[in-house]
Tab-separated table of C-alpha atoms in Angstrom:
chain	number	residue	atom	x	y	z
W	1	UNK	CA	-18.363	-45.978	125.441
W	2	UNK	CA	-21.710	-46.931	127.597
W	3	UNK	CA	-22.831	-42.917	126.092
W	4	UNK	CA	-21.901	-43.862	122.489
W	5	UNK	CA	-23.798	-46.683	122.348
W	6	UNK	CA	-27.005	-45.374	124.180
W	7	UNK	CA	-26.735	-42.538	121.997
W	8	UNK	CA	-26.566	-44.753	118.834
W	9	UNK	CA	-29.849	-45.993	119.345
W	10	UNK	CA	-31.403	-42.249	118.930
W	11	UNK	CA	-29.512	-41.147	115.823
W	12	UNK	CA	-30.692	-43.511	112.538
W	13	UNK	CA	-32.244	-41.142	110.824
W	14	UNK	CA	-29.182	-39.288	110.128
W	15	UNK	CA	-28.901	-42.012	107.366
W	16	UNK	CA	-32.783	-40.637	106.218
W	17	UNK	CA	-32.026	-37.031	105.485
W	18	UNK	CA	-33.331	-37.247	101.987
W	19	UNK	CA	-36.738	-39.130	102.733
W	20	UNK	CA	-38.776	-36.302	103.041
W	21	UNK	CA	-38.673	-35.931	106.789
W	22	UNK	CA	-40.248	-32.718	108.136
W	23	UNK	CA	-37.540	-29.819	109.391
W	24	UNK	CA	-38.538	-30.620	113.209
W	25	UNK	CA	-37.134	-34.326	112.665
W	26	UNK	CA	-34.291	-33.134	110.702
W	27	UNK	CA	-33.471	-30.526	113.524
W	28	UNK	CA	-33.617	-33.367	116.284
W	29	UNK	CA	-31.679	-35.397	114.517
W	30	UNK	CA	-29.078	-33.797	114.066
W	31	UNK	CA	-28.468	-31.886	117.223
W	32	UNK	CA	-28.693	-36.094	118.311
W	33	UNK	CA	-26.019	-37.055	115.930
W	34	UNK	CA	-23.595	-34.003	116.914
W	35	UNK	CA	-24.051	-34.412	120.726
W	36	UNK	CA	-22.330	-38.183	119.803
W	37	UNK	CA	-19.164	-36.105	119.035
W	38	UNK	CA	-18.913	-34.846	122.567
W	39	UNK	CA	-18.248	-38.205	124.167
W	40	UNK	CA	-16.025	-39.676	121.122
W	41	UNK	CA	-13.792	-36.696	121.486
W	42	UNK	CA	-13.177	-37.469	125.093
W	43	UNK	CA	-12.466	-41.295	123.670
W	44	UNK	CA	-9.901	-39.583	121.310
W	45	UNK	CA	-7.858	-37.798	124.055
W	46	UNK	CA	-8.078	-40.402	126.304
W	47	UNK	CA	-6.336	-42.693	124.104
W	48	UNK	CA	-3.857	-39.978	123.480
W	49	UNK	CA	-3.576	-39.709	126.990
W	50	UNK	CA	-2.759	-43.192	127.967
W	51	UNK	CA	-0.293	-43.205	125.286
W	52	UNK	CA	1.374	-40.186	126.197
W	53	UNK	CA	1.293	-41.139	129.804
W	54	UNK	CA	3.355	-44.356	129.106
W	55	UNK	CA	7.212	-44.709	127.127
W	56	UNK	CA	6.022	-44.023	123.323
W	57	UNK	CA	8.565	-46.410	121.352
W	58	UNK	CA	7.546	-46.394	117.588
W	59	UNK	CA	7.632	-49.858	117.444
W	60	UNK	CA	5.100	-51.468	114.818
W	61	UNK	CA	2.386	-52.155	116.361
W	62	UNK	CA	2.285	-48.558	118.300
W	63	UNK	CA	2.622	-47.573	114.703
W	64	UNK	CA	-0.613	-48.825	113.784
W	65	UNK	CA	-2.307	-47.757	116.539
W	66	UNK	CA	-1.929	-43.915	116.389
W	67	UNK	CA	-2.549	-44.707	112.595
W	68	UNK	CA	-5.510	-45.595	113.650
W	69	UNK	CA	-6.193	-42.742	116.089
W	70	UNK	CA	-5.514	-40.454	113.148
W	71	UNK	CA	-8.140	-42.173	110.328
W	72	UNK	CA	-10.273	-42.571	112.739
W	73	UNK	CA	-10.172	-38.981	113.612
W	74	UNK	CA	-10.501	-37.731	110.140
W	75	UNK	CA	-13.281	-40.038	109.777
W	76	UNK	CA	-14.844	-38.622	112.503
W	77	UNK	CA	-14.328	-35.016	111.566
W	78	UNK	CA	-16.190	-35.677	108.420
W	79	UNK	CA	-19.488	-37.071	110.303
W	80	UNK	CA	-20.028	-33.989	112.009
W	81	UNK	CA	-20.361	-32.361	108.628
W	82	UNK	CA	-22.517	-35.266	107.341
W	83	UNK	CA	-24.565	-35.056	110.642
W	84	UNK	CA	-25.860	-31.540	109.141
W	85	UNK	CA	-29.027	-32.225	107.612
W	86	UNK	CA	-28.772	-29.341	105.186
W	87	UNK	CA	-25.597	-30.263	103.993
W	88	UNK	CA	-26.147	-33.592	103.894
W	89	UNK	CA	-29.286	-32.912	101.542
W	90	UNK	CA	-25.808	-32.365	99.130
W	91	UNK	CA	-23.394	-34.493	99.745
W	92	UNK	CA	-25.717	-37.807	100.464
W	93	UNK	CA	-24.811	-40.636	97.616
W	94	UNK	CA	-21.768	-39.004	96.952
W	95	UNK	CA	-18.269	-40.043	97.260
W	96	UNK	CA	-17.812	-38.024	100.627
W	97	UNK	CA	-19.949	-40.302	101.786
W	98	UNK	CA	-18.037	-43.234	100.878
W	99	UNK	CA	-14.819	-41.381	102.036
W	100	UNK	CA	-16.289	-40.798	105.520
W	101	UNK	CA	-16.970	-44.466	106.377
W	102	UNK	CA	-13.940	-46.265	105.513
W	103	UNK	CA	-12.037	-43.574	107.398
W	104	UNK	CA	-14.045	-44.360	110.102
W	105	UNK	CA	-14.945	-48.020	109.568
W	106	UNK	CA	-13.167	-49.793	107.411
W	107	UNK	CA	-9.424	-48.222	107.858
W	108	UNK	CA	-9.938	-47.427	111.417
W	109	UNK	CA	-10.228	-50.918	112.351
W	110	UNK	CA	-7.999	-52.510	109.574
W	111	UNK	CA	-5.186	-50.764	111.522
W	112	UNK	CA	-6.422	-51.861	115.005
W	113	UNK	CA	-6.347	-55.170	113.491
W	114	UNK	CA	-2.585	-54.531	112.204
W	115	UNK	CA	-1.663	-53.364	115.597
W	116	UNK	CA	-3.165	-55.796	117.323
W	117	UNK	CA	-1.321	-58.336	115.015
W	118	UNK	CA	2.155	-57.005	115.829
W	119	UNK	CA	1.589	-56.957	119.082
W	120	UNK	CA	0.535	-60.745	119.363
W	121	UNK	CA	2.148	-62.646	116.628
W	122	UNK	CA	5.096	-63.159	118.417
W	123	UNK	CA	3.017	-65.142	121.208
W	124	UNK	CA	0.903	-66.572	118.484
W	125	UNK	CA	3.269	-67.759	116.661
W	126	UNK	CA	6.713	-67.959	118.922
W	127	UNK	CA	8.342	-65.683	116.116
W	128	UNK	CA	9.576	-62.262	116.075
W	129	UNK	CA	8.650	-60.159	112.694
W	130	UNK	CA	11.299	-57.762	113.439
W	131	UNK	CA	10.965	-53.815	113.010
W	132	UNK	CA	12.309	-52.613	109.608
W	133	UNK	CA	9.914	-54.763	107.136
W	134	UNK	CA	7.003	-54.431	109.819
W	135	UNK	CA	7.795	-50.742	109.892
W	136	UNK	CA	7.700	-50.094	105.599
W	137	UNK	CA	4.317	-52.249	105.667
W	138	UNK	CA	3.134	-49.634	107.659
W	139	UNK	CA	4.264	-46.287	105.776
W	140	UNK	CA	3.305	-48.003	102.777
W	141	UNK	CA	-0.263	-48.646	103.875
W	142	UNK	CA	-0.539	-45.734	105.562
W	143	UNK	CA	0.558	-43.536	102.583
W	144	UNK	CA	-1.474	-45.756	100.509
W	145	UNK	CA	-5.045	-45.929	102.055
W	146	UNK	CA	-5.071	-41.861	102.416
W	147	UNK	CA	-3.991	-41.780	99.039
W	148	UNK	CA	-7.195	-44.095	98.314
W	149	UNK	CA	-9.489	-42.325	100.074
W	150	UNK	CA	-8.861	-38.638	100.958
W	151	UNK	CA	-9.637	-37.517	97.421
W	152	UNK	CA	-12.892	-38.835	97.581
W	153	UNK	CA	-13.409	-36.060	99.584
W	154	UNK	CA	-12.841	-33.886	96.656
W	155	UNK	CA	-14.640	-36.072	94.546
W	156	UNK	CA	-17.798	-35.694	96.941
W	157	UNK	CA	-17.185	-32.098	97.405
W	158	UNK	CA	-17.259	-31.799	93.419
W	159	UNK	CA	-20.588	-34.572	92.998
W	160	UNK	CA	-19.574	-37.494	92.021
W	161	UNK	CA	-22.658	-39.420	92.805
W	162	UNK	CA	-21.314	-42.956	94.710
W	163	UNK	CA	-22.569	-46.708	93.184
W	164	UNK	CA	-22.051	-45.229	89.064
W	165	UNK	CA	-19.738	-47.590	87.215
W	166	UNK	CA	-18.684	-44.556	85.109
W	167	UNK	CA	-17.941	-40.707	85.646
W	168	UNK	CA	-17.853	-37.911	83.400
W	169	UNK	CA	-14.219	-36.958	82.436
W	170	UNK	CA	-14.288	-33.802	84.938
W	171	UNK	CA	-14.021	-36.241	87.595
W	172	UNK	CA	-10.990	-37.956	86.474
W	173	UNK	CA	-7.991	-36.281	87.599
W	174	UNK	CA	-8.719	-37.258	91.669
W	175	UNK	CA	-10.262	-40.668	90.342
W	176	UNK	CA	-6.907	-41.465	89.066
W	177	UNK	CA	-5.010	-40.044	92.112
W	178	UNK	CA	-7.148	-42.799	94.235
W	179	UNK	CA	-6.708	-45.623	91.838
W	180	UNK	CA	-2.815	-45.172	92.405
W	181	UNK	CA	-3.542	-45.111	96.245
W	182	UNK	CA	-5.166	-48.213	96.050
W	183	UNK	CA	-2.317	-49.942	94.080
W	184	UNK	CA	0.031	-48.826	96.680
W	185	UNK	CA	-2.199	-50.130	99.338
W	186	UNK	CA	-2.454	-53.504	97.639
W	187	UNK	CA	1.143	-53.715	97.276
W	188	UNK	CA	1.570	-52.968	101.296
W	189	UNK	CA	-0.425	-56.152	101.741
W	190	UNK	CA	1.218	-58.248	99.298
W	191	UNK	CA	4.343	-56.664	101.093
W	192	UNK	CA	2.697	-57.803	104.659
W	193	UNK	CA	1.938	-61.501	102.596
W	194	UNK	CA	5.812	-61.881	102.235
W	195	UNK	CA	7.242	-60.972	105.016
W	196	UNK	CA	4.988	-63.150	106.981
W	197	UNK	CA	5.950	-66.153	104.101
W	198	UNK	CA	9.734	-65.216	105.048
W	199	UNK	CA	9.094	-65.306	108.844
W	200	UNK	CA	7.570	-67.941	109.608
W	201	UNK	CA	9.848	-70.238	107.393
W	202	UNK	CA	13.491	-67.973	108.686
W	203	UNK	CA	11.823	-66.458	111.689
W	204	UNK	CA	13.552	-65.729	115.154
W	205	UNK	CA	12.380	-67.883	118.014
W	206	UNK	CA	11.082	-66.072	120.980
W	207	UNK	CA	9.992	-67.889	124.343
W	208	UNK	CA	9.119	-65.017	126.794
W	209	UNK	CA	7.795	-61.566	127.110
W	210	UNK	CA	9.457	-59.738	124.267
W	211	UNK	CA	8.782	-56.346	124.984
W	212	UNK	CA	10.692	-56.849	128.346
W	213	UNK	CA	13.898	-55.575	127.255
W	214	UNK	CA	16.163	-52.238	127.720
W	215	UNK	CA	14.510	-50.514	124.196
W	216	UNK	CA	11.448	-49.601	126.135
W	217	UNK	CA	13.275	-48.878	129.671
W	218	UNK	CA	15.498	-45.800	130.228
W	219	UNK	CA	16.807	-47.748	133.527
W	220	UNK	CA	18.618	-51.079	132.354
W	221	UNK	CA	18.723	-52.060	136.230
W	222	UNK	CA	15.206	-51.590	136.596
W	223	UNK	CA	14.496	-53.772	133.638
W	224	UNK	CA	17.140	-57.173	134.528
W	225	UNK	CA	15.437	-56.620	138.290
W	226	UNK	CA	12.286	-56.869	137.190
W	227	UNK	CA	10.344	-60.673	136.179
W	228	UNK	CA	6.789	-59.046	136.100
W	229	UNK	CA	4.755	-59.170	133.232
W	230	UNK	CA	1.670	-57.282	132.108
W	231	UNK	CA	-0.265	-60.427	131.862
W	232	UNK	CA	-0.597	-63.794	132.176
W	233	UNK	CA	-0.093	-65.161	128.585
W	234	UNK	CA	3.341	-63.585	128.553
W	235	UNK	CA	4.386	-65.920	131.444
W	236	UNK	CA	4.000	-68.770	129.089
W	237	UNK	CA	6.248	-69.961	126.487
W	238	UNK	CA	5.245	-68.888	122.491
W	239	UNK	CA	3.293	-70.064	121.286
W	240	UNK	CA	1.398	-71.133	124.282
W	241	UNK	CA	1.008	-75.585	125.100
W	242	UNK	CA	-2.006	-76.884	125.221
W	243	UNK	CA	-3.196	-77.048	128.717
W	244	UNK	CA	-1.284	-74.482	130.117
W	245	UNK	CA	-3.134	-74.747	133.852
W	246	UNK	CA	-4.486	-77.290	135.839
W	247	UNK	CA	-5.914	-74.595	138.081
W	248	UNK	CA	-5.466	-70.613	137.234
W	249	UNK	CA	-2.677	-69.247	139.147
W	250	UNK	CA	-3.615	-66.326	141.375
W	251	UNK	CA	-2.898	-62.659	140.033
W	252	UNK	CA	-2.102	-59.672	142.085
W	253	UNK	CA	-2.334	-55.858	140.164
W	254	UNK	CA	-0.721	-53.106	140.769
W	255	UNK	CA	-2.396	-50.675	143.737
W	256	UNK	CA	-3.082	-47.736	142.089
W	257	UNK	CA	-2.168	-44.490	144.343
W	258	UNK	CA	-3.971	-42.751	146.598
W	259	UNK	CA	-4.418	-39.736	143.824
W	260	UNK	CA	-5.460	-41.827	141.284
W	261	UNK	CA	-7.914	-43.721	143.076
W	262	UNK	CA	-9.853	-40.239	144.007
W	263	UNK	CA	-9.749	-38.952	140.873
W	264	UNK	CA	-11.154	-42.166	139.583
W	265	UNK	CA	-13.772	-42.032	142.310
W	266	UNK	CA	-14.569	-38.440	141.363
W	267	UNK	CA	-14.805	-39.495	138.034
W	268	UNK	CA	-17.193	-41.988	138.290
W	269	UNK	CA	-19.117	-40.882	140.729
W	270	UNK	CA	-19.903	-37.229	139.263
W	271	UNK	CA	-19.528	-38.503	135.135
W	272	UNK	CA	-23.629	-38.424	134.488
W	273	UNK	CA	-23.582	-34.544	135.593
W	274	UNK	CA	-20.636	-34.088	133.412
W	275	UNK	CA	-22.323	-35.010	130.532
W	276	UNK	CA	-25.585	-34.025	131.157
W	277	UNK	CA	-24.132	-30.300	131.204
W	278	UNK	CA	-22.183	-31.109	127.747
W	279	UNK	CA	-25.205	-32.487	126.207
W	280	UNK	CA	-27.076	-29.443	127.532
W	281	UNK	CA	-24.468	-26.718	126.211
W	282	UNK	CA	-24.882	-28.153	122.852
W	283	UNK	CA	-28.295	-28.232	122.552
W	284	UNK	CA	-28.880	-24.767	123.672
W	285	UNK	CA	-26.134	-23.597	121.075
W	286	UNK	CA	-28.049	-25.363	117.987
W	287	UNK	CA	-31.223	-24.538	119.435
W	288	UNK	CA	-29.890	-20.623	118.913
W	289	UNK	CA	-28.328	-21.177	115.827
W	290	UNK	CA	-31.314	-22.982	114.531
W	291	UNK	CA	-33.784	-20.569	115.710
W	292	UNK	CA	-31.883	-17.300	114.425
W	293	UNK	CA	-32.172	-18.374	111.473
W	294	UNK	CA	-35.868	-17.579	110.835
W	295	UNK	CA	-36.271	-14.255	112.602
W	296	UNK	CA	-37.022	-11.545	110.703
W	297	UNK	CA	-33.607	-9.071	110.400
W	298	UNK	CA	-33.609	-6.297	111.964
W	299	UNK	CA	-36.848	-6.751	113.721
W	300	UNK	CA	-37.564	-7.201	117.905
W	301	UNK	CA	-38.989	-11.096	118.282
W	302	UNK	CA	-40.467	-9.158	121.456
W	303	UNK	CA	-42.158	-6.411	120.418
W	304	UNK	CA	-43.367	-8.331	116.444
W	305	UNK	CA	-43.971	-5.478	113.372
W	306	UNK	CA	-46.729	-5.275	110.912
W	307	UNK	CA	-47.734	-6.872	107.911
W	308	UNK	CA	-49.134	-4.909	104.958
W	309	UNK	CA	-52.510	-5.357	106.557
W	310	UNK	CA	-51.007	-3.756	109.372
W	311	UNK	CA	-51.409	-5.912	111.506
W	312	UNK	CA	-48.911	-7.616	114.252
W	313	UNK	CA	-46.851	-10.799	113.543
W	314	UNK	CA	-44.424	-12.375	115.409
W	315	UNK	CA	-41.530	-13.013	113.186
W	316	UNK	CA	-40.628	-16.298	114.478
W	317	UNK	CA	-44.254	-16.966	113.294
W	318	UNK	CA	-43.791	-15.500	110.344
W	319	UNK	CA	-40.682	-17.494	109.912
W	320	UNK	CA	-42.576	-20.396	109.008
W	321	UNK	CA	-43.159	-19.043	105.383
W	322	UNK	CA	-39.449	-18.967	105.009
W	323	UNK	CA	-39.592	-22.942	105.576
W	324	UNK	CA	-42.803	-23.530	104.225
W	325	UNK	CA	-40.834	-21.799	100.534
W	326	UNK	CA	-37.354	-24.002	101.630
W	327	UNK	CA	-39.693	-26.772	101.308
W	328	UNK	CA	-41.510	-26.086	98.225
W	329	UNK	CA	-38.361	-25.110	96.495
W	330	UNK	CA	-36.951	-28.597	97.439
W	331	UNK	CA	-40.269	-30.607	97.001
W	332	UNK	CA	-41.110	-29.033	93.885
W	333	UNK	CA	-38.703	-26.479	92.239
W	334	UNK	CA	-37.354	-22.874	92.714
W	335	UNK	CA	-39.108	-21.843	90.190
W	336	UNK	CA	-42.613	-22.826	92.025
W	337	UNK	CA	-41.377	-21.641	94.953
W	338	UNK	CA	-40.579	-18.032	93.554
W	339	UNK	CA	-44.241	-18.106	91.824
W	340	UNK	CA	-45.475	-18.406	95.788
W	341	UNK	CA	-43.493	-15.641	96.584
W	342	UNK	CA	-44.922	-13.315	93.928
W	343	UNK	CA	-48.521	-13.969	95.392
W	344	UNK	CA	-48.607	-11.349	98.176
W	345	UNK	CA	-52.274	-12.415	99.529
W	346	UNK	CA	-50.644	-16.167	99.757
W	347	UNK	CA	-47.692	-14.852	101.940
W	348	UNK	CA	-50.002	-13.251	104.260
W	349	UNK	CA	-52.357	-15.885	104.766
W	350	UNK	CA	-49.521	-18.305	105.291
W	351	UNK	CA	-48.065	-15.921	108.151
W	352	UNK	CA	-51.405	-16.607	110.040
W	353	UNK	CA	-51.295	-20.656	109.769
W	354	UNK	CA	-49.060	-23.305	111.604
W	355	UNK	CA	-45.557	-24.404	109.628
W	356	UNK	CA	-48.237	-27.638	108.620
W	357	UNK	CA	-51.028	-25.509	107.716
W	358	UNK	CA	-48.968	-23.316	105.631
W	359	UNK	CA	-47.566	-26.224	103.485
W	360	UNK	CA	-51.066	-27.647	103.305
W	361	UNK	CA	-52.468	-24.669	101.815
W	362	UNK	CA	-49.198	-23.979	99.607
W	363	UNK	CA	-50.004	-27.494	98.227
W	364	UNK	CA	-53.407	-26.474	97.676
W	365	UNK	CA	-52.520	-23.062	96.079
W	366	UNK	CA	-49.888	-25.514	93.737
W	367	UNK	CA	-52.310	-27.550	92.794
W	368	UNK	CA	-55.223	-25.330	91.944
W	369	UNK	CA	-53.225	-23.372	89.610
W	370	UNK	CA	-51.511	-26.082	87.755
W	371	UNK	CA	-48.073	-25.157	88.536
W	372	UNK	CA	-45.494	-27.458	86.939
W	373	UNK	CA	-41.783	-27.548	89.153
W	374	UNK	CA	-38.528	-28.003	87.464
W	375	UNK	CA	-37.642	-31.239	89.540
């Protein structure tokens, strides 16, 4: 968590993409915004972790938390591919977009909410909700919200452009799809609306810690031996008096072992080195990726080859024409960009110049000769 949000404070540009920021930023950016996936994922499994490591009872409120484990994981999934600045040159103000943050936002913590509901209503309120109507809300919002939003992935995919009241009729079909979702969703909260109605006015009483009892216990002995409770609040009766304590009683935990305490201590002591080798591996992958992609093929980045002039260029150097033309063709057309290209004197002086040089004097070249782009 403490990596997430020091990370977060480096990354804001990945919402800029489309600004006009130079292909250095853009790089940075997004090797920044993809290194962020590296401690979430760990986040992911360790929640699966601690679930798998205790008695998993589908109960409702477990329910809604791995519901939320698996929106927010599909949400997730999504912002690496937004986190591309190339792709995200297409699919920015489209409905992937929108798809991508309320699987990550607004259903991932809708369903934390819902779990952490089910979990505490019955303290909050001294009633129990009971499974089978608790359980439906669930399926039914579950089915309802992926229903909503998943084919906005299509949508995006397809360019829909996001915040148009109207679409053209190609877009319909998965438009339609999602407006059904979202009628199913509303009817899992009118659903939630009357069951809570019904509860609270026919509602079982419960005093103590409900989830003390033999469903979540394999030993029944075990379970009428033991008084303990997670927590203090489940001591009390539900819901809770005013003025529970004069003073706050003392608590006692649980002594971890002697194995978990080292591997804790291991942990924390050796977690920075961890992830500065992580952050490291990923960097040095992009940085390959990224920088493979404008060396000459089939040519020796050692030994360089000639020009027409014959003479030697590197071609990482003279991969800066490449992006100097990726530029042009996105500043001011393909068609401009393609006129460039023609102009064999142009391309040579640009191999000799800087990335910023070159785009000056393509600028220059654009504007002496009147050359009108298609955007």
């Amino acid at each position: 968590m403490l990596s997430i949000g020091v990370l977060g404070f480096i990354v804001w540009s990945h919402h800029m993409y489309t600004v006009g920021l130079d292909v250095d930023t853009r790089a940075y950016f997004t090797a920044a915004t993809m290194i962020i996936a590296v401690p979430t994922g760990i986040k992911i499994f360790s929640w699966l972790a601690t679930s798998y490591g205790g008695t998993i009872k589908l109960t409702p409120f477990m329910l809604f938390t791995l519901g939320f484990v698996v929106m927010f994981t599909i949400g997730g999934l999504s912002g690496i591919i937004l986190a591309n600045a190339s792709l995200d040159a297409t699919f920015h103000d489209t409905y992937y977009v929108v798809a991508h943050f309320h699987y990550v936002l607004s259903m991932g913590a809708v369903f934390g909410l819902f779990s952490g509901w089910y979990f505490w209503c019955v303290k909050m309120l001294g009633i129990d909700q009971g499974d089978f109507a608790s359980k439906i809300h669930f399926w039914v919002f579950f089915l309802g919200v992926n229903i909503t939003f998943f084919p906005q992935h299509f949508l995006g995919l397809q360019g829909m452009p996001r915040r148009v009241s109207d679409y053209p009729d190609a877009f319909y079909g998965w438009n339609a799809v999602s407006s059904m979702g979202s009628l199913l969703s509303l009817g899992a909260v009118i659903l939630f609306m009357i069951c809570l109605g019904l509860y609270l006015e026919k509602g079982i009483a419960i005093i103590r810690y409900i989830w003390r009892n033999p469903l979540f216990y394999s030993d029944k002995l075990r379970n009428d031996a033991s008084t303990s409770t997670p927590s203090l609040e489940w001591n009390l009766t539900g819901p809770p008096s005013p003025h529970s304590f004069v003073n706050l009683p003392i608590q006692q935990s649980i002594v971890p072992s002697y194995f978990q305490l080292r591997f804790l201590a291991h942990i924390s002591k050796y977690s920075s080195i961890y992830a500065f080798f992580i952050s490291m591996f990923v960097i040095i992958i992009f940085k390959l990726n990224f920088d493979s992609t404008y060396i000459v093929s089939g040519s020796d980045p050692q030994e360089g080859q000639n020009n027409t002039n014959g003479e030697t260029t590197n071609p990482v150097q003279m991969g800066n024409t490449d992006r100097v033309l990726d530029e042009v063709a996105l500043t001011y057309g393909q068609n401009v960009a393609d006129k460039l290209f023609e102009d064999d004197n142009l391309l040579q002086e640009m191999d000799k110049l800087s990335e910023k040089d070159a785009m000056a004097l393509a600028e220059k070249y654009i504007e002496d000769n009147n050359i009108v782009g298609s955007n």
